Coordinates of C-alpha atoms and ligand atoms in Angstrom, one line a residue:
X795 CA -33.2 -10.5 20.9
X796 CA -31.8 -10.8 17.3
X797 CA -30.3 -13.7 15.1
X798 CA -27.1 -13.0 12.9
X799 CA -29.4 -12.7 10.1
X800 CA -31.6 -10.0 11.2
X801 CA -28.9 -8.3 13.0
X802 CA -27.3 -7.9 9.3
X803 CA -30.1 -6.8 7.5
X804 CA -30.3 -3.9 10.3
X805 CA -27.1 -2.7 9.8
X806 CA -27.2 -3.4 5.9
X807 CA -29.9 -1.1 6.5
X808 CA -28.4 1.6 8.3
X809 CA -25.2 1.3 6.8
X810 CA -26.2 1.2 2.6
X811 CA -23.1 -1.6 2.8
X812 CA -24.0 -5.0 3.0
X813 CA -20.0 -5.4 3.3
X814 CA -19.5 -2.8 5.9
X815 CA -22.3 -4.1 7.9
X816 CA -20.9 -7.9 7.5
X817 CA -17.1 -6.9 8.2
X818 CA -17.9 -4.8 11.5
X819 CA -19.8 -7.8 13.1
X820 CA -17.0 -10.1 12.3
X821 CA -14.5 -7.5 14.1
X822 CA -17.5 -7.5 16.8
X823 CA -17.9 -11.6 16.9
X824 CA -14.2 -12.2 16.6
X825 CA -15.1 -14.2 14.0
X826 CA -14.7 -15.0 10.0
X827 CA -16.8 -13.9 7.4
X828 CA -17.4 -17.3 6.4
X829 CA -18.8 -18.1 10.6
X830 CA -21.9 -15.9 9.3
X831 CA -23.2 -17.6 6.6
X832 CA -23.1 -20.9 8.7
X833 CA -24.8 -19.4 12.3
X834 CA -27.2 -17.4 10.3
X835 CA -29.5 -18.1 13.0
X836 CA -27.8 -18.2 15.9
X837 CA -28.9 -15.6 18.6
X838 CA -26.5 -12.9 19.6
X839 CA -26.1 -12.4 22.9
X840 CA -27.0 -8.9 24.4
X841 CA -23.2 -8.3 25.1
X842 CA -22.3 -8.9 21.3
X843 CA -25.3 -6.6 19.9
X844 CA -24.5 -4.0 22.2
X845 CA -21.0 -4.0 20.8
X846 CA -21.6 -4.3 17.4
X847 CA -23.6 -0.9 17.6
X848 CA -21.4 1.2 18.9
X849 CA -19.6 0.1 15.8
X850 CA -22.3 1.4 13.4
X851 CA -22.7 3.8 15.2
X852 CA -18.8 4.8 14.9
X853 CA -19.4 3.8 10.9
X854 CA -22.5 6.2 10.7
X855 CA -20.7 8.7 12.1
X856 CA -18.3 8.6 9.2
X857 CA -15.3 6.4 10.8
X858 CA -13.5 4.4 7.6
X859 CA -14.1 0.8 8.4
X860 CA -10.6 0.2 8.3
X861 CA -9.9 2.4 11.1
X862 CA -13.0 0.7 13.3
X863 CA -11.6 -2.8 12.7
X864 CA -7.5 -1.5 12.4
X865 CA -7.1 -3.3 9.6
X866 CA -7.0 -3.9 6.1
X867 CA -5.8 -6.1 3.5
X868 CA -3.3 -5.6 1.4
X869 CA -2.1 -7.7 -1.5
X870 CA -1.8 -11.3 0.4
X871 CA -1.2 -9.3 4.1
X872 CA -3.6 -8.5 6.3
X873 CA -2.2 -5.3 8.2
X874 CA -2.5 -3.0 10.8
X875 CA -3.9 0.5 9.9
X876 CA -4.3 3.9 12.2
X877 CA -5.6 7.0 12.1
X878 CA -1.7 7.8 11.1
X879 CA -2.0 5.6 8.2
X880 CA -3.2 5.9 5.1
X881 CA -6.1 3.0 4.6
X882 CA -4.2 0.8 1.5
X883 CA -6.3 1.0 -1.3
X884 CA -6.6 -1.6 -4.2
X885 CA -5.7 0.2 -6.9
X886 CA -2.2 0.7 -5.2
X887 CA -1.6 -3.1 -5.5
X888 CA -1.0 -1.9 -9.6
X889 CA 2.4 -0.4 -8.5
X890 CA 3.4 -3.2 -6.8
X891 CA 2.3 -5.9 -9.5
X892 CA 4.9 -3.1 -12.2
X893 CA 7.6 -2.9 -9.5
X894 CA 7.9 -6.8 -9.0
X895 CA 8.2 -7.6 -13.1
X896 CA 11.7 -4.9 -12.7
X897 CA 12.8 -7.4 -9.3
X898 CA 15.0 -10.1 -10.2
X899 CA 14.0 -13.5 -8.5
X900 CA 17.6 -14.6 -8.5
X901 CA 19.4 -11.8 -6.7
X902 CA 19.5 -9.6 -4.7
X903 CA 18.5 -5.7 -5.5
X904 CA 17.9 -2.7 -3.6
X905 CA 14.5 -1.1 -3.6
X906 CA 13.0 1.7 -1.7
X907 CA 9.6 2.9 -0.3
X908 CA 9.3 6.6 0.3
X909 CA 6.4 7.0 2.1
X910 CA 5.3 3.8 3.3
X911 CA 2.6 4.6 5.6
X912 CA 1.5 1.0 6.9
X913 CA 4.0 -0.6 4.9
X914 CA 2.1 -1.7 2.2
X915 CA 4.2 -1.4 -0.5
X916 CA 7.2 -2.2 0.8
X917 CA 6.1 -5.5 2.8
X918 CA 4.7 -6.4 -0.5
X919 CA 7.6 -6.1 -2.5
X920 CA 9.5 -7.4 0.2
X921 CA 7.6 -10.8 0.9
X922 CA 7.6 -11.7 -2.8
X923 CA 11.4 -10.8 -3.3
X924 CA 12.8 -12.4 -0.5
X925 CA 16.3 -11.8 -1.8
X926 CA 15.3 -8.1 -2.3
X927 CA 16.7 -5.7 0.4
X928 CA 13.8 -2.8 1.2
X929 CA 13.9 0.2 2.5
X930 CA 11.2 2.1 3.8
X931 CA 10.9 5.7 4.7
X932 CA 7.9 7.9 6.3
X933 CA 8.1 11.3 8.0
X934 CA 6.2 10.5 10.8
X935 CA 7.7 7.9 13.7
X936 CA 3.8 7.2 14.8
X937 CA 2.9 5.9 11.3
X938 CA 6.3 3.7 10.7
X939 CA 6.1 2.5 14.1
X940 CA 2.4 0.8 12.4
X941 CA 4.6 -0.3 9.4
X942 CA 7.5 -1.6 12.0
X943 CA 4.4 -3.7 13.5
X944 CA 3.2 -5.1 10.2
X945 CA 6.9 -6.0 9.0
X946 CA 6.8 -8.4 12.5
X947 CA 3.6 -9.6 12.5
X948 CA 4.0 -11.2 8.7
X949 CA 7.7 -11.7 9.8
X950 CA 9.3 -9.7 7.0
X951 CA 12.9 -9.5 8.0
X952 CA 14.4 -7.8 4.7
X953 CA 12.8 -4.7 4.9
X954 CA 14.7 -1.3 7.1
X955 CA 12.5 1.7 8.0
X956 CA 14.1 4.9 8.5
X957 CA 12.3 8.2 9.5
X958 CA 12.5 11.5 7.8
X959 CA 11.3 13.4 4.5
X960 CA 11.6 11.5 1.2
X961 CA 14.9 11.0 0.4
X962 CA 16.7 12.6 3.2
X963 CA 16.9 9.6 5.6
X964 CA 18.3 7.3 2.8
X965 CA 20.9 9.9 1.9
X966 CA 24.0 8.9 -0.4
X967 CA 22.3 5.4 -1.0
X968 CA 21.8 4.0 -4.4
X969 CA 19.1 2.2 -5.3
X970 CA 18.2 -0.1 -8.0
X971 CA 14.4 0.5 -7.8
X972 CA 12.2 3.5 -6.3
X973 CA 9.0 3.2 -5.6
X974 CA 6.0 5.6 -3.8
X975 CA 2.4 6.0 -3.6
X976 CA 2.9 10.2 -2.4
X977 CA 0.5 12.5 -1.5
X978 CA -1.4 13.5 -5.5
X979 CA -4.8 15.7 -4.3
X980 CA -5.2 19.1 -5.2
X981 CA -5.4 20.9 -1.9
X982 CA -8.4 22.4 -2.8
X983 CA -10.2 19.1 -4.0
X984 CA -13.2 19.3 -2.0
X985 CA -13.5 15.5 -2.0
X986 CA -11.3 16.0 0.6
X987 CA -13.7 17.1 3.2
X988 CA -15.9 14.2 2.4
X989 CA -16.5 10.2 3.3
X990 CA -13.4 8.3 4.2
X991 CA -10.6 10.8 3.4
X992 CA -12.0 13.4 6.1
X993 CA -10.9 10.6 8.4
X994 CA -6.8 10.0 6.6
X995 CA -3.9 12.2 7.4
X996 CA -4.2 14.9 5.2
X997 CA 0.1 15.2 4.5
X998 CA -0.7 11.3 3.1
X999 CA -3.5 13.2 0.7
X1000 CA -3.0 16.6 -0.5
X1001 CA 0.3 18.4 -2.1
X1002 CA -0.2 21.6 -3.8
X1003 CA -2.6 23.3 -5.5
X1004 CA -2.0 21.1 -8.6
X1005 CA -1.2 17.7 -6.6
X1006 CA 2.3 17.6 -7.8
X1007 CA 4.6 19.2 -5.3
X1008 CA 5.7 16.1 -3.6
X1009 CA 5.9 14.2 -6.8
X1010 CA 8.2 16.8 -8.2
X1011 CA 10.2 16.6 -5.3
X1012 CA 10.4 12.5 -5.6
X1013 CA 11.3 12.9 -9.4
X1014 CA 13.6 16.1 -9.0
X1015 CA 15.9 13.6 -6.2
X1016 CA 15.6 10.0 -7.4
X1017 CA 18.4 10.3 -10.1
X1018 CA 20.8 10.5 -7.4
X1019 CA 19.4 8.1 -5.6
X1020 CA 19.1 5.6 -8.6
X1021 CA 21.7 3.1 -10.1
X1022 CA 22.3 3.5 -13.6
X1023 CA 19.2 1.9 -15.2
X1024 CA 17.5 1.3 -12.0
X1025 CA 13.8 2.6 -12.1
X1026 CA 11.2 4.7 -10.2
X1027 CA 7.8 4.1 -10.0
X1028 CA 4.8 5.6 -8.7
X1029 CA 1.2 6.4 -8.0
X1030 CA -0.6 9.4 -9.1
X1031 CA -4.0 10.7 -9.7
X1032 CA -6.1 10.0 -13.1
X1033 CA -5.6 13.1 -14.7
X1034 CA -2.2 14.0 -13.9
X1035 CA -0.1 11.4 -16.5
X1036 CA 1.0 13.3 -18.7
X1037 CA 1.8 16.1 -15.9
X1038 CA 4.5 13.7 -14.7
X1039 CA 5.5 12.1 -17.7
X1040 CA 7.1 15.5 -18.4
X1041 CA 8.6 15.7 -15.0
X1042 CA 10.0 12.7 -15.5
X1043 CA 11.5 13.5 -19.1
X1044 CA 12.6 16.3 -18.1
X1045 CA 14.4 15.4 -14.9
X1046 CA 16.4 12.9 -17.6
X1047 CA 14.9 9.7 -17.3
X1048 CA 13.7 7.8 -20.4
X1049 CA 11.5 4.5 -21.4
X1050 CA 8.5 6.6 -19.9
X1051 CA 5.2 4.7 -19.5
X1052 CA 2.1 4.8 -17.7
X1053 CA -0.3 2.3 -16.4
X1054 CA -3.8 2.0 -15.9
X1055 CA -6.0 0.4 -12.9
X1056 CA -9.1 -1.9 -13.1
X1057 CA -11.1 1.3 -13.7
X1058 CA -9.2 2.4 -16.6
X1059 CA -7.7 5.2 -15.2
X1060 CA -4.3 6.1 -15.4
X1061 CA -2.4 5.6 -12.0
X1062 CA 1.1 4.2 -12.2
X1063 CA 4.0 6.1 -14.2
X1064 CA 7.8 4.8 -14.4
X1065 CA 10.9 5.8 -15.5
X1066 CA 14.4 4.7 -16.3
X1067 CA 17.7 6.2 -15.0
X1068 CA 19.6 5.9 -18.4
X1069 CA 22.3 3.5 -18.2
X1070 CA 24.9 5.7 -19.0
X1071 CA 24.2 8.4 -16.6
X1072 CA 27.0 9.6 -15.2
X1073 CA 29.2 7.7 -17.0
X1074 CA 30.1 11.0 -19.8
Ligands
LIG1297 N1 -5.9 7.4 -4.4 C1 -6.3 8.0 -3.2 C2 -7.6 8.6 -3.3 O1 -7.9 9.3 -4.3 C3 -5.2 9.0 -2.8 C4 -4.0 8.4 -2.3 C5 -2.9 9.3 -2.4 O2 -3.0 10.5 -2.4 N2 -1.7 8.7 -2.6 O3 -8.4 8.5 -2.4

């Protein structure tokens, strides 16, 4: 027999995450966090504890929470996340707090998500600015099909999904704003083979020995895919600013900035498709 409270403090235990341990008997419960506090001493039934260790179990074996539970939250959206998704993390909600201050309010504008994975970004984006028209791209049909999901559940209707390799499914399209987190880890990085990114598709992780190859891709295509004075955006690693800043300059864009996240790390650069490109 054991209460809410003790079963917490046992998995607290075990875990090292008084969160993790809180969260996975929720999903357990079927329950809010806030039901916890309030049957602290309510007595789980044998059914219940049994379930709620196989999930520490699952979480001691490694398994990202988000994963266990298929979800996390995103911005103001709870979503759906799979093993073919990458888990939304909070920094990422930096890119879309910059992408929104270049979205009118008033009217309409095209923006696109190239590698949306659950759909974070672009359901974002797309439930602020509901006169925005989004599109979302991802290479693989198992993970948009998880963004397609989320778009309905939150009952997004201006947002499009399209399948296929960065820009090729949205070829001949101009937008007005680009946005992506890509792939940024050194191949190599050996915090790849440890905690929660073991667990995340590794094409959503790694490009390159130095990180950059998707990104170059991504900055090497969005001119042509970019209105003049329409803007791309995007996520990268903490050390690698400066790294795309001359991509960026050098693939012609101008008013170059980066951004830094709650940690003080560098993580979100943007650039401008002059306004007078391909107008000489
Ligand atoms: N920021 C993530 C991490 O370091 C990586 C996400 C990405 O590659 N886009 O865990």
């Amino acid at each position: 027999m054991s209460d809410v409270r003790s079963a917490l403090t046992e998995a607290t235990r075990r875990l090292g995450d008084r969160v993790d341990a809180e969260v996975l008997l929720c999903y357990a419960l079927s329950k809010p966090r806030s039901w916890l506090i309030a049957h602290a001493d309510d007595v789980l039934p044998v059914e219940h504890l049994l379930a709620y260790t196989v999930l520490i179990e699952q979480r001691e074996a490694g398994e990202p929470v988000a994963y266990i539970t298929g979800r996390r939250g995103f911005w103001s959206l709870d979503l759906e996340v799979t093993p073919a998704t990458l888990i939304p993390r909070p920094e990422t909600e930096l890119l879309v707090e910059r992408a929104l201050q270049h979205l009118p309010t008033d009217r309409t504008c095209r923006v696109l998500d190239l590698g949306t994975g659950s759909g974070a970004i672009a359901l974002a984006l797309a439930h602020e600015r509901p006169q925005a028209q989004v599109m979302a791209t991802d290479v693989s049909a198992d993970t948009l099909a998880v963004a397609q999901r989320n778009a309905r559940r939150h009952h997004i209707a201006n947002v499009g999904f399209a399948q296929g390799d960065w820009f090729v499914p949205v070829d001949g399209q101009p937008f007005d704003l680009i946005v992506s987190n890509p792939p940024y880890i050194e191949s190599l990085d050996p915090h790849l083979q440890q905690g929660d990114l073991r667990f995340e598709p590794m094409r959503a992780l790694a490009s390159g020995a130095d990180g950059l190859d998707d990104i170059r891709r991504i900055v090497r295509d969005a001119g042509r895919h970019l209105v003049p004075g329409g803007w791309l955006l995007f996520e990268h690693g903490w050390n690698q600013a400066e790294a795309v800043r001359e991509l960026l300059r050098h693939a012609g864009f101008v008013e170059l900035s980066t951004e830094r996240d709650l940690e003080q790390r560098d993580r979100v650069s943007a650039g401008r498709w002059p306004v007078d490109a391909g107008c000489s």
